mmCIF file with all atom_site columns, C-alpha atoms in Angstrom:
data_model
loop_
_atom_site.group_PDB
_atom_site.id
_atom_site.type_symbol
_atom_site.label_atom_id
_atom_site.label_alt_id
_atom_site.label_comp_id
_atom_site.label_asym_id
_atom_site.label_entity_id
_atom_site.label_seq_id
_atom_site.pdbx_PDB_ins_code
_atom_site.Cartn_x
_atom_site.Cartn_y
_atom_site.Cartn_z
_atom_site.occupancy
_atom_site.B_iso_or_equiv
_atom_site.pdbx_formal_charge
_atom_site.auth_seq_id
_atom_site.auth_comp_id
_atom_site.auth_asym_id
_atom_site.auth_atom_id
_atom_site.pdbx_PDB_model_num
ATOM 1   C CA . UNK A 1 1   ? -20.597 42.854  -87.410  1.00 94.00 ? 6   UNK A CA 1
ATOM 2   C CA . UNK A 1 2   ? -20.833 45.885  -85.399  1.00 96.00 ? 7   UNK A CA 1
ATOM 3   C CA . UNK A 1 3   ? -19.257 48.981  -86.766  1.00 95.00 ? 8   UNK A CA 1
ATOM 4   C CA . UNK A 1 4   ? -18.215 52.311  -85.136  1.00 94.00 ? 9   UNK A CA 1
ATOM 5   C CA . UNK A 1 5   ? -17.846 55.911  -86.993  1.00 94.00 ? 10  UNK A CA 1
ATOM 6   C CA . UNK A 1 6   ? -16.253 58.778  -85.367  1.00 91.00 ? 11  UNK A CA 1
ATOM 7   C CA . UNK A 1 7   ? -15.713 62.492  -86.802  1.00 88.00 ? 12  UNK A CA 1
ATOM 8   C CA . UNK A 1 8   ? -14.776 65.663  -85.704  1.00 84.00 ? 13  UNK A CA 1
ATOM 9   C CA . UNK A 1 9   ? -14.668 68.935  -87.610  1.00 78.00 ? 14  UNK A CA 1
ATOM 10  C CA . UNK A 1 10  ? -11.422 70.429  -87.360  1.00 73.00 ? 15  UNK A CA 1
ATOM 11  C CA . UNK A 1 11  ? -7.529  68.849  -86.754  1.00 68.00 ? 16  UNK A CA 1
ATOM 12  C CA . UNK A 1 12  ? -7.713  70.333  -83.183  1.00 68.00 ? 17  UNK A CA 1
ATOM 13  C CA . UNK A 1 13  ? -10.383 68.863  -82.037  1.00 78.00 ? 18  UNK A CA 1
ATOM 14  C CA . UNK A 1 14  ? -10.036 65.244  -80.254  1.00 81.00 ? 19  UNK A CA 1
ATOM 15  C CA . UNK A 1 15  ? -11.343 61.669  -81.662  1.00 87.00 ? 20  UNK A CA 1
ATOM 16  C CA . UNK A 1 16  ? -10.876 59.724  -78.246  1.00 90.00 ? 21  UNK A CA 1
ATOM 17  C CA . UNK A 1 17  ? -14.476 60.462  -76.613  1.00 90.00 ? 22  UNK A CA 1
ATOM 18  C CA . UNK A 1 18  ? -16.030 58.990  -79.238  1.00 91.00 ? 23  UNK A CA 1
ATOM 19  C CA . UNK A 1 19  ? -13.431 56.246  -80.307  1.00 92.00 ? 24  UNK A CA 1
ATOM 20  C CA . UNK A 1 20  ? -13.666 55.225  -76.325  1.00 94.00 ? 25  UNK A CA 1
ATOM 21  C CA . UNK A 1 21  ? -17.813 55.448  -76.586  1.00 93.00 ? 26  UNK A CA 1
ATOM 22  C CA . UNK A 1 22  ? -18.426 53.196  -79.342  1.00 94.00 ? 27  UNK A CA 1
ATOM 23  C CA . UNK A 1 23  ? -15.360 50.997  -78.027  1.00 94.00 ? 28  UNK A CA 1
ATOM 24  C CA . UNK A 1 24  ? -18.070 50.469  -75.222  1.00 94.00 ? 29  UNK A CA 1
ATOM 25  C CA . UNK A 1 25  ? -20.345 49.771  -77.477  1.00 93.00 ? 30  UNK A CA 1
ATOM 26  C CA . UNK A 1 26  ? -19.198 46.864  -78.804  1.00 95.00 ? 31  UNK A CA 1
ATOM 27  C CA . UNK A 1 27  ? -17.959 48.318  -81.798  1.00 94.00 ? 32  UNK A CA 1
ATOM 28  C CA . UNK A 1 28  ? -15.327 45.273  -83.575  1.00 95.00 ? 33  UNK A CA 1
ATOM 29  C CA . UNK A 1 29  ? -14.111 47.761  -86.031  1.00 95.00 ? 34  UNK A CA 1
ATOM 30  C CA . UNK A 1 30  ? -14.203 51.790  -85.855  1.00 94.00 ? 35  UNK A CA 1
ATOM 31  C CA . UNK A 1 31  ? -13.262 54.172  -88.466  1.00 93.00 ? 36  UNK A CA 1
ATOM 32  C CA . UNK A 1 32  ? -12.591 57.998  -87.825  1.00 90.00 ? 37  UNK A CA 1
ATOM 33  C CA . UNK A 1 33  ? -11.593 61.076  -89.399  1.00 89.00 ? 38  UNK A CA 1
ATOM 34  C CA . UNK A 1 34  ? -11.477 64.650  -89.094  1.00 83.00 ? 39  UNK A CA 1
ATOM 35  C CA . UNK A 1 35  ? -13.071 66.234  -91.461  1.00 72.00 ? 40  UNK A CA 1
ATOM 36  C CA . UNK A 1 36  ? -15.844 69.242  -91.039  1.00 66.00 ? 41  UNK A CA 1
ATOM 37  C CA . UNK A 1 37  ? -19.694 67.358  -91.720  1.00 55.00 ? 42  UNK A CA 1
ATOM 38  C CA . UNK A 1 38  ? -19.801 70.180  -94.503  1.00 58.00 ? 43  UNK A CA 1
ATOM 39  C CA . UNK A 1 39  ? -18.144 68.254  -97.271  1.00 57.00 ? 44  UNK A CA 1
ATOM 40  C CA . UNK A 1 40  ? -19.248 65.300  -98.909  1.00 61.00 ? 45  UNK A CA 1
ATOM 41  C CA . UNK A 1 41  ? -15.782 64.109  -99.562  1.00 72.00 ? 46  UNK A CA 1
ATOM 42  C CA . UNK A 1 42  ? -15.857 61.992  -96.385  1.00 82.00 ? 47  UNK A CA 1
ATOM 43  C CA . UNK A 1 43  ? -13.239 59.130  -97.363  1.00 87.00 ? 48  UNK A CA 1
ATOM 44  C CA . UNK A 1 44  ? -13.466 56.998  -94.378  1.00 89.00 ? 49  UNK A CA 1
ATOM 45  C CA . UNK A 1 45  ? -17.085 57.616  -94.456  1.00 89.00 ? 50  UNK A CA 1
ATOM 46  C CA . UNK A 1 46  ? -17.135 56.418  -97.734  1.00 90.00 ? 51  UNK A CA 1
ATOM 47  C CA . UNK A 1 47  ? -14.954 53.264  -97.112  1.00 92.00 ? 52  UNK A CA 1
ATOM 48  C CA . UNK A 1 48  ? -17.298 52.163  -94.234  1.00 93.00 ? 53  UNK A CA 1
ATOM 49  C CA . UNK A 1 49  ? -20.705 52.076  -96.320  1.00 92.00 ? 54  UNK A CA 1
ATOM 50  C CA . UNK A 1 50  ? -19.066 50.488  -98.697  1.00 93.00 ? 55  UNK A CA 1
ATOM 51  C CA . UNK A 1 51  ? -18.602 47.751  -96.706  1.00 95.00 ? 56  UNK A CA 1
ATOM 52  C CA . UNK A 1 52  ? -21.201 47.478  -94.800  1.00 94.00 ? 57  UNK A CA 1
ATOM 53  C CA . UNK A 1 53  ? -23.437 44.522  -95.590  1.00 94.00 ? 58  UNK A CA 1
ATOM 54  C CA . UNK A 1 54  ? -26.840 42.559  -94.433  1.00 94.00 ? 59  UNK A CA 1
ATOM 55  C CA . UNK A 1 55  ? -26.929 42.026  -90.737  1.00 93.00 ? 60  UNK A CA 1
ATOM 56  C CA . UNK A 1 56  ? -24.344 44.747  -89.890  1.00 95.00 ? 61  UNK A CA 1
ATOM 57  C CA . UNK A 1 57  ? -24.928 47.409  -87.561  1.00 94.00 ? 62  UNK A CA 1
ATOM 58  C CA . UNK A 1 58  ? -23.354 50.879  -87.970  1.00 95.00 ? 63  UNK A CA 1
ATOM 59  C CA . UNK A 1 59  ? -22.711 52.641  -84.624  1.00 95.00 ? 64  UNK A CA 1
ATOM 60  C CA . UNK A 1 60  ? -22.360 56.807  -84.103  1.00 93.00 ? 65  UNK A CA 1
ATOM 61  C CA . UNK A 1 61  ? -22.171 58.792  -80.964  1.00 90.00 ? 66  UNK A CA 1
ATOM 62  C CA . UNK A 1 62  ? -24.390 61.616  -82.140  1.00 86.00 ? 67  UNK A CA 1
ATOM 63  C CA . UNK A 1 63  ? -26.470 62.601  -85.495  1.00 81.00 ? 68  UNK A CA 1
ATOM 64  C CA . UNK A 1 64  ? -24.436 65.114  -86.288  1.00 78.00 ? 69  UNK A CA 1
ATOM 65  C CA . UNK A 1 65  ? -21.416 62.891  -87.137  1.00 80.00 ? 70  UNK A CA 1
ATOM 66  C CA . UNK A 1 66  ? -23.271 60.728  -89.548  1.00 78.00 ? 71  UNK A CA 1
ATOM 67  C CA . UNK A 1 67  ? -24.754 63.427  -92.268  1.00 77.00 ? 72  UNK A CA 1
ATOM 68  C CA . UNK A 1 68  ? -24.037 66.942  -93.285  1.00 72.00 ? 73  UNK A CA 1
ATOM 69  C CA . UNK A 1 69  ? -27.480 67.744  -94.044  1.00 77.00 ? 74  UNK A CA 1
ATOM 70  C CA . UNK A 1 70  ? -31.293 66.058  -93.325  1.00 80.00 ? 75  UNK A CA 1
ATOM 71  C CA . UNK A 1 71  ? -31.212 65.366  -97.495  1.00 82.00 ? 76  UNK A CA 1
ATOM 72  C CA . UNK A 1 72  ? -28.035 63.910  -97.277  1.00 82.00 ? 77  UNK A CA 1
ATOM 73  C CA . UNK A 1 73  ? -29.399 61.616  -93.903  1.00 83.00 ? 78  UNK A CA 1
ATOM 74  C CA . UNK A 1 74  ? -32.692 60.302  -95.377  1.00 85.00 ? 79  UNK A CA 1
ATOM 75  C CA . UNK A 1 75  ? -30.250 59.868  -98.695  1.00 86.00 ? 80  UNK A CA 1
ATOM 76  C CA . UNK A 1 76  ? -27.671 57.211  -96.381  1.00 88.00 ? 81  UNK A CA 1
ATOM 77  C CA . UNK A 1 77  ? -29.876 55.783  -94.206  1.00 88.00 ? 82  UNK A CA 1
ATOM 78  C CA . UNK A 1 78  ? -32.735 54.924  -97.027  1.00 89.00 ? 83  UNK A CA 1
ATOM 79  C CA . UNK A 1 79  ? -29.646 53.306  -98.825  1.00 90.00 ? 84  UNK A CA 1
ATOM 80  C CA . UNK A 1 80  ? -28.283 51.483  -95.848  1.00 92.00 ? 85  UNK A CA 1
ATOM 81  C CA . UNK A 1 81  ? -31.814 50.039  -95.043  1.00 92.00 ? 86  UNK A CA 1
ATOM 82  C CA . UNK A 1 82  ? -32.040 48.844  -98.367  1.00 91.00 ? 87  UNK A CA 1
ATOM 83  C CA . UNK A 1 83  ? -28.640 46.534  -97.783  1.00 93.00 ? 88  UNK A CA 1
ATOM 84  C CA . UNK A 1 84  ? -30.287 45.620  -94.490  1.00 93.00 ? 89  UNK A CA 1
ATOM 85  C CA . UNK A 1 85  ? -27.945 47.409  -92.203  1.00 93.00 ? 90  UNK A CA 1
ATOM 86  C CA . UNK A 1 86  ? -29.038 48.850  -88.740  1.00 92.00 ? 91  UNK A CA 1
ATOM 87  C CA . UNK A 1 87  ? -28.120 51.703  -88.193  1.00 92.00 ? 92  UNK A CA 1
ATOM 88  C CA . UNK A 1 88  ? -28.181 52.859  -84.038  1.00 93.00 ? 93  UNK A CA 1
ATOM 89  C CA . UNK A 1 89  ? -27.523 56.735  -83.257  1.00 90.00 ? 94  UNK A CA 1
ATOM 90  C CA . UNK A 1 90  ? -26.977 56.130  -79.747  1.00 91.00 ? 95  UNK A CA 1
ATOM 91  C CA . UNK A 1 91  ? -27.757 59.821  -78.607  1.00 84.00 ? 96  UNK A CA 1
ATOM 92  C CA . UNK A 1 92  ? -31.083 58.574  -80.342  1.00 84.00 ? 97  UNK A CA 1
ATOM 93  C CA . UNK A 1 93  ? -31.244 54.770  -80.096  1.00 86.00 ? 98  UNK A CA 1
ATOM 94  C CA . UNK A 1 94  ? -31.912 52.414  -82.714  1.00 88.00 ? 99  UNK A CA 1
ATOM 95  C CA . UNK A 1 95  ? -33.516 53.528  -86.045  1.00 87.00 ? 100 UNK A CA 1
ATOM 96  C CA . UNK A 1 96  ? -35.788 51.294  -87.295  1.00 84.00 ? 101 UNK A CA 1
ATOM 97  C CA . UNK A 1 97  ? -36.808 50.548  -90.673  1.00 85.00 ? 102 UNK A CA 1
ATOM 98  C CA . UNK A 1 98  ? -40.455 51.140  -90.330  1.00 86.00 ? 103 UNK A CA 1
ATOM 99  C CA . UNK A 1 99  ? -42.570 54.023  -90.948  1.00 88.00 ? 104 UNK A CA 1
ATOM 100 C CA . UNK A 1 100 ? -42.480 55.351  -87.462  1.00 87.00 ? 105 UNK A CA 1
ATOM 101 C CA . UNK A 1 101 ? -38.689 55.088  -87.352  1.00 84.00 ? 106 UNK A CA 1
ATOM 102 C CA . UNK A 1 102 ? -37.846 56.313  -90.090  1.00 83.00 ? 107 UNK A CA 1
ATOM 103 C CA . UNK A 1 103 ? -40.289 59.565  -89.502  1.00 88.00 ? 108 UNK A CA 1
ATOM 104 C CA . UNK A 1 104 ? -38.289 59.929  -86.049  1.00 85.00 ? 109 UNK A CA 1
ATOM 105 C CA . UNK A 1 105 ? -35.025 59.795  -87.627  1.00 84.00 ? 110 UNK A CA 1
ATOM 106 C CA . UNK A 1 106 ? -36.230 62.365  -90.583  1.00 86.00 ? 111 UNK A CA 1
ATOM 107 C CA . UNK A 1 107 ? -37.522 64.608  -87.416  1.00 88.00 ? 112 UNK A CA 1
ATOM 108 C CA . UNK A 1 108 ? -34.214 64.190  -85.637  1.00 84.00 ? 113 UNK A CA 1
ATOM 109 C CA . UNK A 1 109 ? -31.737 64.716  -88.841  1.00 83.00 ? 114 UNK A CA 1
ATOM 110 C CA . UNK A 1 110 ? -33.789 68.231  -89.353  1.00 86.00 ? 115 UNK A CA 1
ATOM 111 C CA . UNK A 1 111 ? -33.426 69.663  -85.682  1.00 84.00 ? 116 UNK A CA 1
ATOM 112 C CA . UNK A 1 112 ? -29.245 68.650  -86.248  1.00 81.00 ? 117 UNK A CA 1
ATOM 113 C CA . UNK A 1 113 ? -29.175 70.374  -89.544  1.00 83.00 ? 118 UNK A CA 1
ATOM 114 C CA . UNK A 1 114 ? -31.005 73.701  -87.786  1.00 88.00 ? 119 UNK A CA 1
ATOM 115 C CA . UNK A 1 115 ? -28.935 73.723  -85.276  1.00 84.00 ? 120 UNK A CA 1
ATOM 116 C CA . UNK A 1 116 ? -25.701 73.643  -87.037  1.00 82.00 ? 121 UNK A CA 1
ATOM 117 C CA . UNK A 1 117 ? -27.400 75.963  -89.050  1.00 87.00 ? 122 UNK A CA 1
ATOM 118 C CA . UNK A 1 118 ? -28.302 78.136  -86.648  1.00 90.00 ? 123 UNK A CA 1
ATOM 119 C CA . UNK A 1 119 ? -24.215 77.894  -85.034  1.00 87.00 ? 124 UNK A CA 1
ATOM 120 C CA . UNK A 1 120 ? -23.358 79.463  -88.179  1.00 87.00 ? 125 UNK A CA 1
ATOM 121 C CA . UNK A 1 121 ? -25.844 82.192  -88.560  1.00 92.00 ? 126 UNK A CA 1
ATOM 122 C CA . UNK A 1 122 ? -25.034 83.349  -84.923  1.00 91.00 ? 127 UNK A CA 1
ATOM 123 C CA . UNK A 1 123 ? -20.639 83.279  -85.919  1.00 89.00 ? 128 UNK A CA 1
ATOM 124 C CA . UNK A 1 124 ? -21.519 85.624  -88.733  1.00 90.00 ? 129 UNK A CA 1
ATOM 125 C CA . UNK A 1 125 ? -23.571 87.892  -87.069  1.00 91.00 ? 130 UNK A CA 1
ATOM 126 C CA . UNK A 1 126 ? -21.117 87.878  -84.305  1.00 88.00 ? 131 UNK A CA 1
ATOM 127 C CA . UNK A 1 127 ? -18.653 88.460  -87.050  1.00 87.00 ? 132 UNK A CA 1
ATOM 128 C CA . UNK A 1 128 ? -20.418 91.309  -88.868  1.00 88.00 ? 133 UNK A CA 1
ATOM 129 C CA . UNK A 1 129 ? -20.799 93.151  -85.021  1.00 89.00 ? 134 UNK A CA 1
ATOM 130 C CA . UNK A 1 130 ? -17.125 92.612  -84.370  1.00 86.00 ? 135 UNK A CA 1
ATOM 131 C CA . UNK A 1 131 ? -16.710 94.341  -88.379  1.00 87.00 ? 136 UNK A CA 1
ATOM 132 C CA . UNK A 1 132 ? -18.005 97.235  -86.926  1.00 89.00 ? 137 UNK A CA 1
ATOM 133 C CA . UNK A 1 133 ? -15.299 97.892  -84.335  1.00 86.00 ? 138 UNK A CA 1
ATOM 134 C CA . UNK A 1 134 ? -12.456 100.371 -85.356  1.00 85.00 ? 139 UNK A CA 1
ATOM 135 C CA . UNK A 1 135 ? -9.699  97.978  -83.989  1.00 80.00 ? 140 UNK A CA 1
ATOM 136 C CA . UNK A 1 136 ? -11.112 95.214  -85.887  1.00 82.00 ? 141 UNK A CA 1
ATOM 137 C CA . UNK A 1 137 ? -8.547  92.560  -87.729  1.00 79.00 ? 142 UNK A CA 1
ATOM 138 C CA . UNK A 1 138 ? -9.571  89.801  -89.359  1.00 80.00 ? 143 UNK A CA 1
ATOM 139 C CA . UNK A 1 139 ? -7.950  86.129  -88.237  1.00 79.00 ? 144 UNK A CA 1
ATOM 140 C CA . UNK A 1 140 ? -5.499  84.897  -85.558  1.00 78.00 ? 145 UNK A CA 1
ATOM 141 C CA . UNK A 1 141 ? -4.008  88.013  -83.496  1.00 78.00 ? 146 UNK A CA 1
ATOM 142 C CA . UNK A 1 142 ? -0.269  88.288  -83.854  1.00 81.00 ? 147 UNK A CA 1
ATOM 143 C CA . UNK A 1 143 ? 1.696   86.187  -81.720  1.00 86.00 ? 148 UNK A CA 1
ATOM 144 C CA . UNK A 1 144 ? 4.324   88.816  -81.364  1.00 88.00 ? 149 UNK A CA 1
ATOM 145 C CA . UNK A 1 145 ? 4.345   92.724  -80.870  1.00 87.00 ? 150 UNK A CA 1
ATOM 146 C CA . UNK A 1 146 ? 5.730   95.226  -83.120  1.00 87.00 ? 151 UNK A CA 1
ATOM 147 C CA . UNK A 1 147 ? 8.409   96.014  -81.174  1.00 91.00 ? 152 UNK A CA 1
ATOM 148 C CA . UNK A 1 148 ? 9.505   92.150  -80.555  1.00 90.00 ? 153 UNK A CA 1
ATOM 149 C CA . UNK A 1 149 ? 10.050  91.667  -84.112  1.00 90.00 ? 154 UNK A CA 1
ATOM 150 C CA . UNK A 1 150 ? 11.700  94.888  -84.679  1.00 89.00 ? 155 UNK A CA 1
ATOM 151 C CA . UNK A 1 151 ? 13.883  93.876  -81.914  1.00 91.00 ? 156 UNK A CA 1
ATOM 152 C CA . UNK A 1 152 ? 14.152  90.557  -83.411  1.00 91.00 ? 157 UNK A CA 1
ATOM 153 C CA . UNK A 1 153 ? 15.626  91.923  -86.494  1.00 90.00 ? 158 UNK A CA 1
ATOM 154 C CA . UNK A 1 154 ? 17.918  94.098  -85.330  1.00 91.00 ? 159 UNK A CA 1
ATOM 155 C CA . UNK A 1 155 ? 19.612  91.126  -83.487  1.00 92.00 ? 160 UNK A CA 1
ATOM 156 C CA . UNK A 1 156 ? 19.797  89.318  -86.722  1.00 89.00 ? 161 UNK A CA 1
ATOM 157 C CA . UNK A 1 157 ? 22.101  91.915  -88.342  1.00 89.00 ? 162 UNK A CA 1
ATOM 158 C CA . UNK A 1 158 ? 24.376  90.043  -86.001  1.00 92.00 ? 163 UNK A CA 1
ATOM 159 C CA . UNK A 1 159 ? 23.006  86.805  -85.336  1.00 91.00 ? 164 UNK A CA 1
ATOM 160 C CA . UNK A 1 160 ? 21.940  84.273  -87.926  1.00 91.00 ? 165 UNK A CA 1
ATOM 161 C CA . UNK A 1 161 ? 18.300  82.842  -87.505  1.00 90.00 ? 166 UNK A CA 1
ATOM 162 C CA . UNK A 1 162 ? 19.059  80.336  -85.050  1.00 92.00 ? 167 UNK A CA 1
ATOM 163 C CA . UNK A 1 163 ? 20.666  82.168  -82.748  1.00 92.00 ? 168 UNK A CA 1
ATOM 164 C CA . UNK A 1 164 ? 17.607  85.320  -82.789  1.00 91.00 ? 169 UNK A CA 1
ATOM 165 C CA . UNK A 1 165 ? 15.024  82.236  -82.511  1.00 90.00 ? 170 UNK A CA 1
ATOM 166 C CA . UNK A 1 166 ? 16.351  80.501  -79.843  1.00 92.00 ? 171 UNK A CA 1
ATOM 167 C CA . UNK A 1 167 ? 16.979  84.440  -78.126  1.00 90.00 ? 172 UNK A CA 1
ATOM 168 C CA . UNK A 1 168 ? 13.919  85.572  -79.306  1.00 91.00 ? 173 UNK A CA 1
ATOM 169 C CA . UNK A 1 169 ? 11.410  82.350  -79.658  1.00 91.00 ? 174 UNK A CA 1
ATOM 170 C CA . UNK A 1 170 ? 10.064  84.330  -82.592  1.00 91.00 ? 175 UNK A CA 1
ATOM 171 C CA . UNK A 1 171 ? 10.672  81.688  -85.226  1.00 90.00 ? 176 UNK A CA 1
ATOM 172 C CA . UNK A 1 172 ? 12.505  82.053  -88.469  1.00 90.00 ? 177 UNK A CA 1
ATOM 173 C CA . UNK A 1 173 ? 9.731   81.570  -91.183  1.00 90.00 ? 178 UNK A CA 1
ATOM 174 C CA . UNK A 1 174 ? 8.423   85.009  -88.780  1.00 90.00 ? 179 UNK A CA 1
ATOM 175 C CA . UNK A 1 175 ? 11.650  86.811  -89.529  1.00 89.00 ? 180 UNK A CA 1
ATOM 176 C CA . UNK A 1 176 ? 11.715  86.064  -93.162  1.00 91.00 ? 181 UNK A CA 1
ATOM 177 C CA . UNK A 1 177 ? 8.409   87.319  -93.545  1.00 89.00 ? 182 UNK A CA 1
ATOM 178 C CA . UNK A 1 178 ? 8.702   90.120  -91.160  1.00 88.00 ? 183 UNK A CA 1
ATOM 179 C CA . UNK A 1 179 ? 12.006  91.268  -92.861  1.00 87.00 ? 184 UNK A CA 1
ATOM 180 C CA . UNK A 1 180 ? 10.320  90.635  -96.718  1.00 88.00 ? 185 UNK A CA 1
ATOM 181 C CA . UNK A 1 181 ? 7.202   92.970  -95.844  1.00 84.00 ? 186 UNK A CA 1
ATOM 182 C CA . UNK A 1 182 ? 9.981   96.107  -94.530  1.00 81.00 ? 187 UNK A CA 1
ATOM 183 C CA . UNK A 1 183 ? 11.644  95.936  -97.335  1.00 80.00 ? 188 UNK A CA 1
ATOM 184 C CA . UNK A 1 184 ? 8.421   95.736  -99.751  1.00 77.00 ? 189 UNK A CA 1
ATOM 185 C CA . UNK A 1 185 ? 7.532   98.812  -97.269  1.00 73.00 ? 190 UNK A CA 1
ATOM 186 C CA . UNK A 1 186 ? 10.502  100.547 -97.856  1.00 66.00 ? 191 UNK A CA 1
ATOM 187 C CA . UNK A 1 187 ? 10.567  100.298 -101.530 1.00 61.00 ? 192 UNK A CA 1
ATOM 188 C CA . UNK A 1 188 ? 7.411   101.526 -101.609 1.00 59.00 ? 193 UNK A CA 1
ATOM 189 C CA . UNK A 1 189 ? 8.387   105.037 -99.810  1.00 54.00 ? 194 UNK A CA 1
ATOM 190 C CA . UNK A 1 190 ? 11.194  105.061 -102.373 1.00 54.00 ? 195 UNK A CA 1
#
């Protein structure tokens, strides 16, 4: 039996590409998650080799979905040889059980891990640059302005929370926080 594995790394990103790819394939049964290649707590992952038996082939759309690391690679594929599973990257093509193919996958599994590697080293020297600036804030900017949510509150000493987030579209989980951290502020000047 043919069988399909998809992953991405993060909720927002989007399965169909590579659900729809190894549909083509010929794939009779695909299993997918999102979960970032870093952790080894892959359950569908998990679920799927431990199925897999003699004469089944195990289908990916790239090498970087199928192992978190060129250890952890040689580690899956040397284990799903030994059931007698193919296994075909198809970025890559088949990988073959023989000296030569398994040298090509070992190759291919270390340029994946460097360049994921490499992603990361280049965020955190972006990172440490952007550390540098004055105006620098760590995470998500705020949706909102000071002045918004000061607004915002002043409207609720007359409005309940509905009424200032449907006025407003600052939500009320926003408020609640926003009004929490003036008075923590103002106790503090106290």
């Amino acid at each position: 039996m043919k069988y399909g594995y998809a992953r991405v790394s993060t909720v927002n990103q989007d399965l169909k590409a590579q659900i729809k790819t190894l549909e083509k394939e010929g794939c009779q049964k695909i299993y997918s998650e999102k979960f970032t290649g870093t952790k080894a707590d892959r359950p569908k992952f998990k679920e799927l080799l431990s199925i897999l038996a003699t004469g089944d082939t195990l289908v990916i759309t790239k090498l970087d979905r199928f192992a978190r690391s060129t250890s952890d690679a040689i580690q899956t594929i040397k284990e799903l040889f030994n059931k007698g599973v193919k296994v075909h990257v198809l970025n890559m093509g088949i990988v073959e059980d023989t000296p030569t193919g398994r040298l090509i996958f070992n190759i291919m599994s270390s340029f994946a891990e460097f360049e994921r590697d490499m992603i990361v080293e280049r965020t955190q020297e972006g990172k440490a640059i952007a550390k540098q600036r004055e105006d620098f804030r760590e995470g998500r900017p705020k949706k909102y302005s000071k002045k918004q949510v000061e607004h915002a509150l002043k409207l609720l000493e007359t409005n309940s929370y509905k009424e200032v987030e449907n006025m407003t579209g600052i939500s009320k989980s926003t408020l609640i926080r926003a009004k929490r951290k003036l008075t923590a502020e103002g106790d503090k000047c106290e």
